[in-house]
Tab-separated table of N, CA, C and O in Angstrom:
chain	number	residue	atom	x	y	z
A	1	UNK	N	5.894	40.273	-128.399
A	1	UNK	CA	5.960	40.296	-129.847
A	1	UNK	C	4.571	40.522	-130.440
A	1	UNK	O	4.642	40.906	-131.608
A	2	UNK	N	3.669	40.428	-130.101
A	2	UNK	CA	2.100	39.947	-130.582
A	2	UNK	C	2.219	41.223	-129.902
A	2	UNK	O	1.928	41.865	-130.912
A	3	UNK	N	2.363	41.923	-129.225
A	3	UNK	CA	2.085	43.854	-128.741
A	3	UNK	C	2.417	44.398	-129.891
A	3	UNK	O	1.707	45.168	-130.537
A	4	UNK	N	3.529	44.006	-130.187
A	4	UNK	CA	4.582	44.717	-131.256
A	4	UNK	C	3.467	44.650	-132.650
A	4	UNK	O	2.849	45.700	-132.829
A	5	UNK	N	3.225	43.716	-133.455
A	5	UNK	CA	2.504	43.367	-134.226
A	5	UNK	C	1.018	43.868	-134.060
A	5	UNK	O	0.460	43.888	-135.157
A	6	UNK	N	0.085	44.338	-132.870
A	6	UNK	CA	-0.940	44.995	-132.736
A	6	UNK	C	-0.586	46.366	-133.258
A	6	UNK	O	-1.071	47.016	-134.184
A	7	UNK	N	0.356	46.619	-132.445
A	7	UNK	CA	0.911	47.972	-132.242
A	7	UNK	C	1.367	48.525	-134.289
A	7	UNK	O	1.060	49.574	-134.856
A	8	UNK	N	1.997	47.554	-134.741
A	8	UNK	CA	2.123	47.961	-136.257
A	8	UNK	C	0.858	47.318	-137.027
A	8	UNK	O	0.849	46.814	-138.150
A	9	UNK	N	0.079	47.430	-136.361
A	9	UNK	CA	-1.136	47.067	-137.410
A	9	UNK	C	-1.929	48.614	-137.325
A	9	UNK	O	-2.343	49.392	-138.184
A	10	UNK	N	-1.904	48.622	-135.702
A	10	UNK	CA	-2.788	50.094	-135.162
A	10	UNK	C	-2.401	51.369	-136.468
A	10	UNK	O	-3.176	51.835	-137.304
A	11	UNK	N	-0.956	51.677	-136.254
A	11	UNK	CA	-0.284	52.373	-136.734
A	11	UNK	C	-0.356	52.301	-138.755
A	11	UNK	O	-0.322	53.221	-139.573
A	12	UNK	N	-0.451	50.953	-138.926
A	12	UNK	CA	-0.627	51.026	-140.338
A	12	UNK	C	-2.375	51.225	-140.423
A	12	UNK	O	-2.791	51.545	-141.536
A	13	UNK	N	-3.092	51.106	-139.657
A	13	UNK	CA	-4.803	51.714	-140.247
A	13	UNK	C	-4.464	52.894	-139.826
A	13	UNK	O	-4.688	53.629	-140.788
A	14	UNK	N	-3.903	53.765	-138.639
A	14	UNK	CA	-4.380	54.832	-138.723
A	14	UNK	C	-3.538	55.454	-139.992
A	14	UNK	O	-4.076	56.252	-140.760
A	15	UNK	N	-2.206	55.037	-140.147
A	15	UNK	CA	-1.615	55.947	-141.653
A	15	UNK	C	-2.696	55.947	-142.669
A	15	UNK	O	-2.773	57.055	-143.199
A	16	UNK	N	-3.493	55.157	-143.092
A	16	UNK	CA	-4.146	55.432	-143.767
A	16	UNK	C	-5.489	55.950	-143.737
A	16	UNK	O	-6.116	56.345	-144.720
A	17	UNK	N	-5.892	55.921	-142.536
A	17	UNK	CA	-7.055	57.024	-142.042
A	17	UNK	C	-6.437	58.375	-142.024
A	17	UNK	O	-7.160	59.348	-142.240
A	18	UNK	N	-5.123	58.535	-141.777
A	18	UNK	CA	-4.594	60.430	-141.629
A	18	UNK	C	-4.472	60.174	-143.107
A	18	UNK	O	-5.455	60.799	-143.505
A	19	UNK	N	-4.152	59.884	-143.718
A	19	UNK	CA	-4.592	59.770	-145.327
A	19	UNK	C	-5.601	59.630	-145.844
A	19	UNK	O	-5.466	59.600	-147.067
A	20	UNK	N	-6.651	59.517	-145.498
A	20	UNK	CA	-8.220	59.892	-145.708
A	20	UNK	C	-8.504	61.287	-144.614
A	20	UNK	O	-9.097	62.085	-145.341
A	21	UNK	N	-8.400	61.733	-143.651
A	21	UNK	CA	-8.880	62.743	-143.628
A	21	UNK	C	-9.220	64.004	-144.109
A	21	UNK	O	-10.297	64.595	-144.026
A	22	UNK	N	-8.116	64.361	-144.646
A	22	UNK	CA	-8.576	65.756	-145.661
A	22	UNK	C	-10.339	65.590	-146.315
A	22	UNK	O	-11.071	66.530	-146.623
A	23	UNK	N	-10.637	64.250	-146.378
A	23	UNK	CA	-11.937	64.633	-147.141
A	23	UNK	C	-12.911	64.594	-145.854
A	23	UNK	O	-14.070	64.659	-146.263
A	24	UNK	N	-12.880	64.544	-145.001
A	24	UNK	CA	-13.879	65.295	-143.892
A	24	UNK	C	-14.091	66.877	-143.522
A	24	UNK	O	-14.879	67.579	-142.889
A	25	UNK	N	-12.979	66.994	-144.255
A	25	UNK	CA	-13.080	68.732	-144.322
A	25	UNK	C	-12.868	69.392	-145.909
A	25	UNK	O	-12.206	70.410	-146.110
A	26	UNK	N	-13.608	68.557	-147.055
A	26	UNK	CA	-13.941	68.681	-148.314
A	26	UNK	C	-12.660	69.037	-149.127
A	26	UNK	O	-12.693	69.641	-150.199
A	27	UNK	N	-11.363	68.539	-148.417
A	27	UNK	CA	-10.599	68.652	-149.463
A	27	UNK	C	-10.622	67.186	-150.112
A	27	UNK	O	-11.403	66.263	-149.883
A	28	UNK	N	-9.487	67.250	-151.024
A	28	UNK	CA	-9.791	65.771	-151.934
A	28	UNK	C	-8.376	65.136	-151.599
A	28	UNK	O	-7.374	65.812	-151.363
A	29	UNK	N	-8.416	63.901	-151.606
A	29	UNK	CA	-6.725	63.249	-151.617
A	29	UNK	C	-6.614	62.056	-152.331
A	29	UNK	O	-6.147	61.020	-151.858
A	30	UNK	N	-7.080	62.205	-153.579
A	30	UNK	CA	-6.657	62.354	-155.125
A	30	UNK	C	-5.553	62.639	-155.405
A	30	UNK	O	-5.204	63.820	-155.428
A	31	UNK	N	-4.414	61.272	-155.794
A	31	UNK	CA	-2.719	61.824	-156.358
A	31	UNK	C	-3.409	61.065	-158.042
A	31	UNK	O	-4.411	60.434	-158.377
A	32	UNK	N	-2.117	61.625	-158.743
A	32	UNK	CA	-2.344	61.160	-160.002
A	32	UNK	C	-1.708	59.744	-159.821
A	32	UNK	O	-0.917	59.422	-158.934
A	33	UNK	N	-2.190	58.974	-160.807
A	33	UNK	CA	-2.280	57.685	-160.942
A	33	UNK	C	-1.811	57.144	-162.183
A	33	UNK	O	-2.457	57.588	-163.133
A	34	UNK	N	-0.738	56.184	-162.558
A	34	UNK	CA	-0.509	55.482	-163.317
A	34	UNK	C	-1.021	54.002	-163.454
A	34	UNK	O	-0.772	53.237	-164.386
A	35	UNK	N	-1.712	53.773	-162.449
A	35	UNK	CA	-2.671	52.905	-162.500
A	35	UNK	C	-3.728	52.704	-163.444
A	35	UNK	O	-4.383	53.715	-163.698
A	36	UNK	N	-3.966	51.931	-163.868
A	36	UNK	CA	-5.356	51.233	-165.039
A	36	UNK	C	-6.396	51.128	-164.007
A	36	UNK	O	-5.777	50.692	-163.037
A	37	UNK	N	-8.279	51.358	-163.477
A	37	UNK	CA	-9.140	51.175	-163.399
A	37	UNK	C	-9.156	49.384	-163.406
A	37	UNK	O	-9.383	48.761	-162.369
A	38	UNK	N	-9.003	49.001	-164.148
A	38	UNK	CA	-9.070	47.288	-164.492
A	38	UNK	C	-8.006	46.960	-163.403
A	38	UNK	O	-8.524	46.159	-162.624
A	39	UNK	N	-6.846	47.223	-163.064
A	39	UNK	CA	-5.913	46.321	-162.263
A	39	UNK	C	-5.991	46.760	-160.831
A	39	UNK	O	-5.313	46.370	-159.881
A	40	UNK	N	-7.191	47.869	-160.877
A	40	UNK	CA	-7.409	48.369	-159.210
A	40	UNK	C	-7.907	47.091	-157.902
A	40	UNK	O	-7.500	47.115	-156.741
A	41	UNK	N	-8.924	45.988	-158.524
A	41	UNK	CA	-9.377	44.959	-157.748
A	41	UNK	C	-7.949	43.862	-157.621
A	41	UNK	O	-7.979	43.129	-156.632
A	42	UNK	N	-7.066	43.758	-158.295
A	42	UNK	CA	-5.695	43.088	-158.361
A	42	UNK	C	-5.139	44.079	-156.748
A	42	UNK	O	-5.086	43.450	-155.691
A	43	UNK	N	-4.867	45.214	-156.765
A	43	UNK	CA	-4.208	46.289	-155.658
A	43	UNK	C	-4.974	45.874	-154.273
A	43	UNK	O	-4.537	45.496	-153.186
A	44	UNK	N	-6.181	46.083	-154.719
A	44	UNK	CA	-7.142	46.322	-153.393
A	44	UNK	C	-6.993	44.487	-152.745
A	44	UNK	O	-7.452	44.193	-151.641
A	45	UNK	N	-6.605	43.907	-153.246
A	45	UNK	CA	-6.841	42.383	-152.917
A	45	UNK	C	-5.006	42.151	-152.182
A	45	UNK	O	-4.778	41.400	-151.234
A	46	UNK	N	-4.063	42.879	-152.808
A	46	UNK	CA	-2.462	42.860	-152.575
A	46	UNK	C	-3.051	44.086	-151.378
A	46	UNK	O	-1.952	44.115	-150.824
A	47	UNK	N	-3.737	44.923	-150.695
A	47	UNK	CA	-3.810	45.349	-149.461
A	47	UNK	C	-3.754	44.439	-148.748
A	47	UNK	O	-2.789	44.031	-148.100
A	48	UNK	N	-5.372	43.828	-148.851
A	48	UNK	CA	-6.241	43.231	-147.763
A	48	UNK	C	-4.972	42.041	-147.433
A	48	UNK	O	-4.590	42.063	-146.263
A	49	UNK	N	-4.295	41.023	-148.335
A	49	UNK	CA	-3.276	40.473	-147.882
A	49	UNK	C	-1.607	41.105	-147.429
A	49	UNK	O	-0.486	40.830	-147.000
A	50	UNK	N	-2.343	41.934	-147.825
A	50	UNK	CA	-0.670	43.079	-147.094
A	50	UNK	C	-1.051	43.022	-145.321
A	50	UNK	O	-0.300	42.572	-144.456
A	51	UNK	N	-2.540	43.663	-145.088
A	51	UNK	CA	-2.706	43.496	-143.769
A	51	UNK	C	-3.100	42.193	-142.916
A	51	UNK	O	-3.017	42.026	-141.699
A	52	UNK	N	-3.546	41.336	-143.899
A	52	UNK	CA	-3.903	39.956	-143.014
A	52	UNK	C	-2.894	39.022	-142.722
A	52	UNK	O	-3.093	38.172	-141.854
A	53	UNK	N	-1.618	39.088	-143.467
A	53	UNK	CA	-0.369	38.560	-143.123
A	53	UNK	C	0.065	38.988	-141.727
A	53	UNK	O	0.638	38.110	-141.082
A	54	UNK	N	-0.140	40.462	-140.992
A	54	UNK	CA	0.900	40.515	-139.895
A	54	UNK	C	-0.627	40.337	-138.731
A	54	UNK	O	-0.523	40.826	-137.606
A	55	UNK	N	-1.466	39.886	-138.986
A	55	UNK	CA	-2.956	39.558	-138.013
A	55	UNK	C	-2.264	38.298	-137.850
A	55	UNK	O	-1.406	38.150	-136.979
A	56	UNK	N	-2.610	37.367	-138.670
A	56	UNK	CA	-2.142	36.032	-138.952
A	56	UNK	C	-0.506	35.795	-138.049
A	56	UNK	O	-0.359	34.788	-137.357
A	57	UNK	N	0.381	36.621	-138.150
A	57	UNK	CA	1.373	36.606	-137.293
A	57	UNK	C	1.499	36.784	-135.572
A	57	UNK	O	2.205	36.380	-134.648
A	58	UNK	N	0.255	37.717	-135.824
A	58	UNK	CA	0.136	38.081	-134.399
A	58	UNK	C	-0.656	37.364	-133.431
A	58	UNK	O	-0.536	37.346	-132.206
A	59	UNK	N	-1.736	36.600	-134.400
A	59	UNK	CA	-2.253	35.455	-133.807
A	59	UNK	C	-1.231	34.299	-133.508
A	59	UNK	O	-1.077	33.814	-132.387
A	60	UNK	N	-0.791	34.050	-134.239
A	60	UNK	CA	0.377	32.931	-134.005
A	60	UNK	C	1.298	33.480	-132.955
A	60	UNK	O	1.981	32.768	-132.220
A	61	UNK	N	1.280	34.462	-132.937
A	61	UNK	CA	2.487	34.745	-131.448
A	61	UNK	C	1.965	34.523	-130.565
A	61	UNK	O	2.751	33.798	-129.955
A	62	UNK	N	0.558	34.705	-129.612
A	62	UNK	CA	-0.146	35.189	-129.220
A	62	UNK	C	-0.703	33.288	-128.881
A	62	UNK	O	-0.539	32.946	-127.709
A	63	UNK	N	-1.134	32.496	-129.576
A	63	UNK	CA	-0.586	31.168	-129.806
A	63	UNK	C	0.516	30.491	-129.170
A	63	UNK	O	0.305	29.599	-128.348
A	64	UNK	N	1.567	30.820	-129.463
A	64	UNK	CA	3.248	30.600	-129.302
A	64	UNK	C	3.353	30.958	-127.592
A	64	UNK	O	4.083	30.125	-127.056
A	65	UNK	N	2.999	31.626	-126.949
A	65	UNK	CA	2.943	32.085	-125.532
A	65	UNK	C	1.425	31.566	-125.094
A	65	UNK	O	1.260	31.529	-123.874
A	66	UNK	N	0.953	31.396	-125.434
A	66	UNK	CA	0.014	30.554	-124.896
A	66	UNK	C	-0.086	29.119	-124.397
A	66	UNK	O	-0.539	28.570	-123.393
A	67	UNK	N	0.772	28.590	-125.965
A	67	UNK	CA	0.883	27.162	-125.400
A	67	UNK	C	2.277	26.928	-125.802
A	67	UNK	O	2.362	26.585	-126.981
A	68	UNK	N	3.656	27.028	-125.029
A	68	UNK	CA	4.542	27.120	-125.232
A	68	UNK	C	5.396	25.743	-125.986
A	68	UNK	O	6.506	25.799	-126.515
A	69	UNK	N	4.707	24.800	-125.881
A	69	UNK	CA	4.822	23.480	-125.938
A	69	UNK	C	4.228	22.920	-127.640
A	69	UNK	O	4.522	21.859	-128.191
A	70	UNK	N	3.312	24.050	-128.187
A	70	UNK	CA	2.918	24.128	-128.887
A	70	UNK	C	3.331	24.120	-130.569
A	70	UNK	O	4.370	24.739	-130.800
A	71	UNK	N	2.732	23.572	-131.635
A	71	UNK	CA	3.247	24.108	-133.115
A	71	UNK	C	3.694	25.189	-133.281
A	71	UNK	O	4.678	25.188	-134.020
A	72	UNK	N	3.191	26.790	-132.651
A	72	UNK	CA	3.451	27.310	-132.694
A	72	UNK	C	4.665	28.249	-132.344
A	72	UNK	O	4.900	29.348	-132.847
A	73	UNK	N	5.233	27.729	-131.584
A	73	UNK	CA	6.356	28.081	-130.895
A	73	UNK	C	7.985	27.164	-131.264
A	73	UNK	O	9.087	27.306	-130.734
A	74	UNK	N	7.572	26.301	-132.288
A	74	UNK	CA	8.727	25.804	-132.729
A	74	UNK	C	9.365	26.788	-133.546
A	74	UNK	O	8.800	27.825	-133.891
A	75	UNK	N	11.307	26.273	-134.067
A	75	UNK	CA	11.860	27.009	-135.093
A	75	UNK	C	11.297	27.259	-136.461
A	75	UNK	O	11.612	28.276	-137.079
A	76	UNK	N	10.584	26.482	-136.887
A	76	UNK	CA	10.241	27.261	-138.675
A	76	UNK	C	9.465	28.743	-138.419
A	76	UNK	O	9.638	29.815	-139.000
A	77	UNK	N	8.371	28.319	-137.121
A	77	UNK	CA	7.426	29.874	-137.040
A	77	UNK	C	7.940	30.660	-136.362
A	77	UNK	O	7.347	31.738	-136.348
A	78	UNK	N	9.359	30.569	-135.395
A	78	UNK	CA	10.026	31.590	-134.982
A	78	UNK	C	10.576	32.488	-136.091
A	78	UNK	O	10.418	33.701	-136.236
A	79	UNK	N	11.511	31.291	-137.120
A	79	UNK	CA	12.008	31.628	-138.323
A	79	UNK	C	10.895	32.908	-139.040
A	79	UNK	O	11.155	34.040	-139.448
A	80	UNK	N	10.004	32.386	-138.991
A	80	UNK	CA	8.966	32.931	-140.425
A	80	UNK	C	8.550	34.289	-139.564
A	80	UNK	O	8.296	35.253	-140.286
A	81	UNK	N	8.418	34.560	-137.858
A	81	UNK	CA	7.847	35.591	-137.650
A	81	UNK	C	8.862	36.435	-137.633
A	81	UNK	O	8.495	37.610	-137.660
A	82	UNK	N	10.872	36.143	-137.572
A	82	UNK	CA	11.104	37.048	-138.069
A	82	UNK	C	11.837	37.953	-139.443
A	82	UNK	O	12.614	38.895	-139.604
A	83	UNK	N	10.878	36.809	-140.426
A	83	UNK	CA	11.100	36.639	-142.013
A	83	UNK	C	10.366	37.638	-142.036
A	83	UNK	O	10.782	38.748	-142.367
A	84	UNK	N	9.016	37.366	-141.646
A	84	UNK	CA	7.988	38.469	-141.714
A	84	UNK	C	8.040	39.405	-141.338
A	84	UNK	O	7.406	40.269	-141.943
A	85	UNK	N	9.030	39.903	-139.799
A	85	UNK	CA	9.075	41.168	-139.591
A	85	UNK	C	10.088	41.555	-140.415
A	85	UNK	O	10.175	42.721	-140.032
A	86	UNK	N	11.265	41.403	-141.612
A	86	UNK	CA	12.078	42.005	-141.962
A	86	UNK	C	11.325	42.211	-143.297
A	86	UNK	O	11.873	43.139	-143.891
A	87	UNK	N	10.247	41.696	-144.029
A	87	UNK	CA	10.122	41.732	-145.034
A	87	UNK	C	8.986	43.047	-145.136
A	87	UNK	O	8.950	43.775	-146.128
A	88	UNK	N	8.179	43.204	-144.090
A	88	UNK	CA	7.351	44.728	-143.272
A	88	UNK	C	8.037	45.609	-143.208
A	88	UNK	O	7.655	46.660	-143.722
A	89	UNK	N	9.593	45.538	-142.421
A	89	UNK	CA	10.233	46.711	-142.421
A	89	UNK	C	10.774	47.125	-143.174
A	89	UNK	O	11.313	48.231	-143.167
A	90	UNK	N	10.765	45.939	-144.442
A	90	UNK	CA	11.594	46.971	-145.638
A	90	UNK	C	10.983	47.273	-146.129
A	90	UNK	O	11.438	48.169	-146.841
A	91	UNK	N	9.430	47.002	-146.381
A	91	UNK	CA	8.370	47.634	-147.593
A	91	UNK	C	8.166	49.038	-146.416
A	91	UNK	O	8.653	50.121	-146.742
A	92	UNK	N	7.404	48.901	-145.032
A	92	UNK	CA	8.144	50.125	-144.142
A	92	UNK	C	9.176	51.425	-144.814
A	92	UNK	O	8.793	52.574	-145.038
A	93	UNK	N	10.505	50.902	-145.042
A	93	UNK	CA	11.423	51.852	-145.054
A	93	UNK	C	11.038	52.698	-146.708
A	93	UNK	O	10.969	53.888	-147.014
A	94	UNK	N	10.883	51.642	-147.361
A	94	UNK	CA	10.879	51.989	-148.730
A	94	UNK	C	9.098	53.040	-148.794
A	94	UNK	O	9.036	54.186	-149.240
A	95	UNK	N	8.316	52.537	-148.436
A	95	UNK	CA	7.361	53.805	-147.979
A	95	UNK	C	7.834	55.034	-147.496
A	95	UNK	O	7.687	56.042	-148.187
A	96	UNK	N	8.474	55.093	-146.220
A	96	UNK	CA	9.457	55.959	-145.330
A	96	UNK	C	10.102	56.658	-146.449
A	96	UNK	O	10.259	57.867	-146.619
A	97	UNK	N	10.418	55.737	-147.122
A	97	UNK	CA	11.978	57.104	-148.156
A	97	UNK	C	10.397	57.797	-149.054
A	97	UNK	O	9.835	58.818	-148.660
A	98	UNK	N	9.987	57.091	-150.104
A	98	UNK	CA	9.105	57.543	-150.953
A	98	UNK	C	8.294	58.590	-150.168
A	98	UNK	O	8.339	59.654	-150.787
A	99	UNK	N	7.731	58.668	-149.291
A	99	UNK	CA	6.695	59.669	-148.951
A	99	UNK	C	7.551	60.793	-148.581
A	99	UNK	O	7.187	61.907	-148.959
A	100	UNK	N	9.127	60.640	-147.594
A	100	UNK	CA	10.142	61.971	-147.722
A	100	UNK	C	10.636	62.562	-148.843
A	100	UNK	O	11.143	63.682	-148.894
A	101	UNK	N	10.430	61.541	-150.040
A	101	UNK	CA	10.740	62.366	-151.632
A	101	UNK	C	9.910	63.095	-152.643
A	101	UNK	O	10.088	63.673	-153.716
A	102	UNK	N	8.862	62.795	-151.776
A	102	UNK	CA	7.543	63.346	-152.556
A	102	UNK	C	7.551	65.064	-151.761
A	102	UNK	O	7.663	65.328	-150.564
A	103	UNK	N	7.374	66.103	-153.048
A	103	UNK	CA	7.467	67.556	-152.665
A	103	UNK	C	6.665	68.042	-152.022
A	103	UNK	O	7.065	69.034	-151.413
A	104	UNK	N	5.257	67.670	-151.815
A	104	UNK	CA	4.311	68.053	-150.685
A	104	UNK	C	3.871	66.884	-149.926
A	104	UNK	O	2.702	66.511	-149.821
A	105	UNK	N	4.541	66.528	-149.586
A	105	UNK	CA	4.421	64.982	-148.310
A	105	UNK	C	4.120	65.750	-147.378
A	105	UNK	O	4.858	66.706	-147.141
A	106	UNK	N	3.181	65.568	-146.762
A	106	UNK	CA	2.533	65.814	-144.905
A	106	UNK	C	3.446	64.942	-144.015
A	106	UNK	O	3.732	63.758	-143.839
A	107	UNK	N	3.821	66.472	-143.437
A	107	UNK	CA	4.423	66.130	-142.394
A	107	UNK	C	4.185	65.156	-141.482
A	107	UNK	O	5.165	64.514	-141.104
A	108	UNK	N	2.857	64.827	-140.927
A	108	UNK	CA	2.158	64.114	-140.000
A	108	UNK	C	2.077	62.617	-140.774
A	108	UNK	O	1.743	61.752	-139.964
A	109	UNK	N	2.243	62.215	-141.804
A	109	UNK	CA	2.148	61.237	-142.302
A	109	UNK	C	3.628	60.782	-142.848
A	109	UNK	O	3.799	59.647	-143.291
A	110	UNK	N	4.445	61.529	-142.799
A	110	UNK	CA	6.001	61.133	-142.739
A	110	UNK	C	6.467	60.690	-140.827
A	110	UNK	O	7.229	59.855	-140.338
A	111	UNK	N	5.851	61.398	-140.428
A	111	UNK	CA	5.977	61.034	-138.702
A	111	UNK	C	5.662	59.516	-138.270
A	111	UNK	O	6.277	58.668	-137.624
A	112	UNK	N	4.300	59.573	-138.990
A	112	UNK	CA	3.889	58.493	-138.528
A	112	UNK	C	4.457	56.745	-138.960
A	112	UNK	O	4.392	55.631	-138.439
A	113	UNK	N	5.194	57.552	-140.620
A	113	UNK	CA	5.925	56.317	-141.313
A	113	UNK	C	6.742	56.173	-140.372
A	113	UNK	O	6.744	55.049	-139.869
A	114	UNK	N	7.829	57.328	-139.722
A	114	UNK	CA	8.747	56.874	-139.093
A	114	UNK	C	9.027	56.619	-137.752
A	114	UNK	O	10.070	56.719	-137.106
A	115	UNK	N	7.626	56.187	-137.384
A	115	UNK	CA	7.176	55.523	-135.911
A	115	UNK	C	7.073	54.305	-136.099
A	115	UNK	O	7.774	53.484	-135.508
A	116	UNK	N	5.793	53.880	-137.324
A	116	UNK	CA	5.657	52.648	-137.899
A	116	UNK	C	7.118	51.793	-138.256
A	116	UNK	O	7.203	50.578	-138.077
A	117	UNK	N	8.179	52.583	-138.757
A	117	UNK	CA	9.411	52.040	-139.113
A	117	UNK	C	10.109	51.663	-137.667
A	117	UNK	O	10.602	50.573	-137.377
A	118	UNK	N	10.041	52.671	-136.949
A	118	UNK	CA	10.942	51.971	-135.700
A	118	UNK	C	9.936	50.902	-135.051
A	118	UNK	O	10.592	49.881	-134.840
A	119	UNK	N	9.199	50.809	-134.831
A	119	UNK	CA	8.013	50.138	-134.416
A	119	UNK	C	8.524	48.232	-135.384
A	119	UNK	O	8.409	47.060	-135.025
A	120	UNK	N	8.942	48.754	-136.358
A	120	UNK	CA	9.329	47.375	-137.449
A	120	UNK	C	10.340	47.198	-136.923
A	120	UNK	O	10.245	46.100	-136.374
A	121	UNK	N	11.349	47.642	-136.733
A	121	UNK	CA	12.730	47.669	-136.255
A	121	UNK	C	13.076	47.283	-134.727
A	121	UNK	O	14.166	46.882	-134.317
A	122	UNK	N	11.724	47.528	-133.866
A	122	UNK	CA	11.726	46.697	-132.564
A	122	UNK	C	10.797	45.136	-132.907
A	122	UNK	O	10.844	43.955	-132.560
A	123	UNK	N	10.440	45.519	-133.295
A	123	UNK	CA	9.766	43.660	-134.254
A	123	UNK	C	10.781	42.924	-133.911
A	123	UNK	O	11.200	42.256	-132.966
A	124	UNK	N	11.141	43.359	-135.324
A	124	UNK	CA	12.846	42.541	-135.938
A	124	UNK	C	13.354	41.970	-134.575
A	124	UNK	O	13.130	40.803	-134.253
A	125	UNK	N	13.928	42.691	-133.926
A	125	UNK	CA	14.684	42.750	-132.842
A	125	UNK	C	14.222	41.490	-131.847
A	125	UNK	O	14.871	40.489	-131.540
A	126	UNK	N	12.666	41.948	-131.388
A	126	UNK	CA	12.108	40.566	-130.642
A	126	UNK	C	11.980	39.846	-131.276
A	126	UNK	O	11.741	38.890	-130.539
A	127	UNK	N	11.924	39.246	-132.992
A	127	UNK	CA	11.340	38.253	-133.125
A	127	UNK	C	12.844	37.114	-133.280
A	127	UNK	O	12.894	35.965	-132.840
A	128	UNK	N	14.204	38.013	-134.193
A	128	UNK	CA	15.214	37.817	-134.072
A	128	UNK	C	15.638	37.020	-132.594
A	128	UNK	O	16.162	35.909	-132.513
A	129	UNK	N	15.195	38.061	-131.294
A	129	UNK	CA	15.829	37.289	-130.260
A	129	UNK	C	15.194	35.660	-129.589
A	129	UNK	O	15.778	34.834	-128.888
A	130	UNK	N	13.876	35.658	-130.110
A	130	UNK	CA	12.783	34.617	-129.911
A	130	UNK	C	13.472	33.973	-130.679
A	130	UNK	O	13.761	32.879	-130.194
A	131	UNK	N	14.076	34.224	-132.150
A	131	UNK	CA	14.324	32.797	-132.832
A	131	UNK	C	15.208	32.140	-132.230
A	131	UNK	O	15.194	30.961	-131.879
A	132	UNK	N	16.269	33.208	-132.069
A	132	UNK	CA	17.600	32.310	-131.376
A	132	UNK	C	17.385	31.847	-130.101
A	132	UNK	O	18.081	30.951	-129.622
A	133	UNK	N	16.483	32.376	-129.507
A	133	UNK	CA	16.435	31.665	-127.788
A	133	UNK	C	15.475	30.804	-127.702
A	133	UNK	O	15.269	30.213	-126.641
């Protein structure tokens, strides 16, 4: 499970590094924005806890098999790791649809959503079977 959770962390920095590349080769990747300037440090702060939630999970798994006997390995944090993986795979899917509805979506960055998505969807699966067993 803690593979699984490396593995969708890997996958969510590089989506957004193939989403910064164009500007290594001086194009720009600049979308228009309905965003306010003022509520940008509000966004950038809802990242950094977008990504430190599934670290924080993966440490705790990683925890949980370590010391089996452990806080970590009881039912509430089985519960919560796979609260957490369903609540990833749906912000996941809902990325997944949005970037296939957008008229010039990159291909390579729709691929990669829908690696990252199955990648959520084998989560689910182990963390689901950890809770119940």
């Amino acid at each position: 499970m803690a593979g699984l959770w490396c593995a969708w962390l890997l996958l969510m920095l590089f989506h957004v590094e193939l989403g910064l590349m164009p500007l290594f080769h001086g194009a720009s990747v600049e979308i228009k924005s309905q965003v306010s300037p003022s509520q940008l440090p509000r966004i950038f702060l809802a990242m950094l806890v977008y990504f430190l939630i599934p670290v924080i999970a993966m440490i705790l798994a990683v925890h949980a098999v370590s010391d089996p006997l452990g806080w970590s390995n009881r039912m509430p944090w089985r519960m919560a790791q796979f609260v957490l993986g369903v609540v990833y795979s749906t912000t996941n899917l809902a990325h997944l649809v949005a970037d296939i509805r957008i008229p010039d979506s990159r291909a390579d960055q729709v691929m990669l959503m829908v690696v990252l998505t199955l990648v959520g969807f084998l989560l689910n699966r182990e963390t689901w079977l950890w809770w119940q067993g």
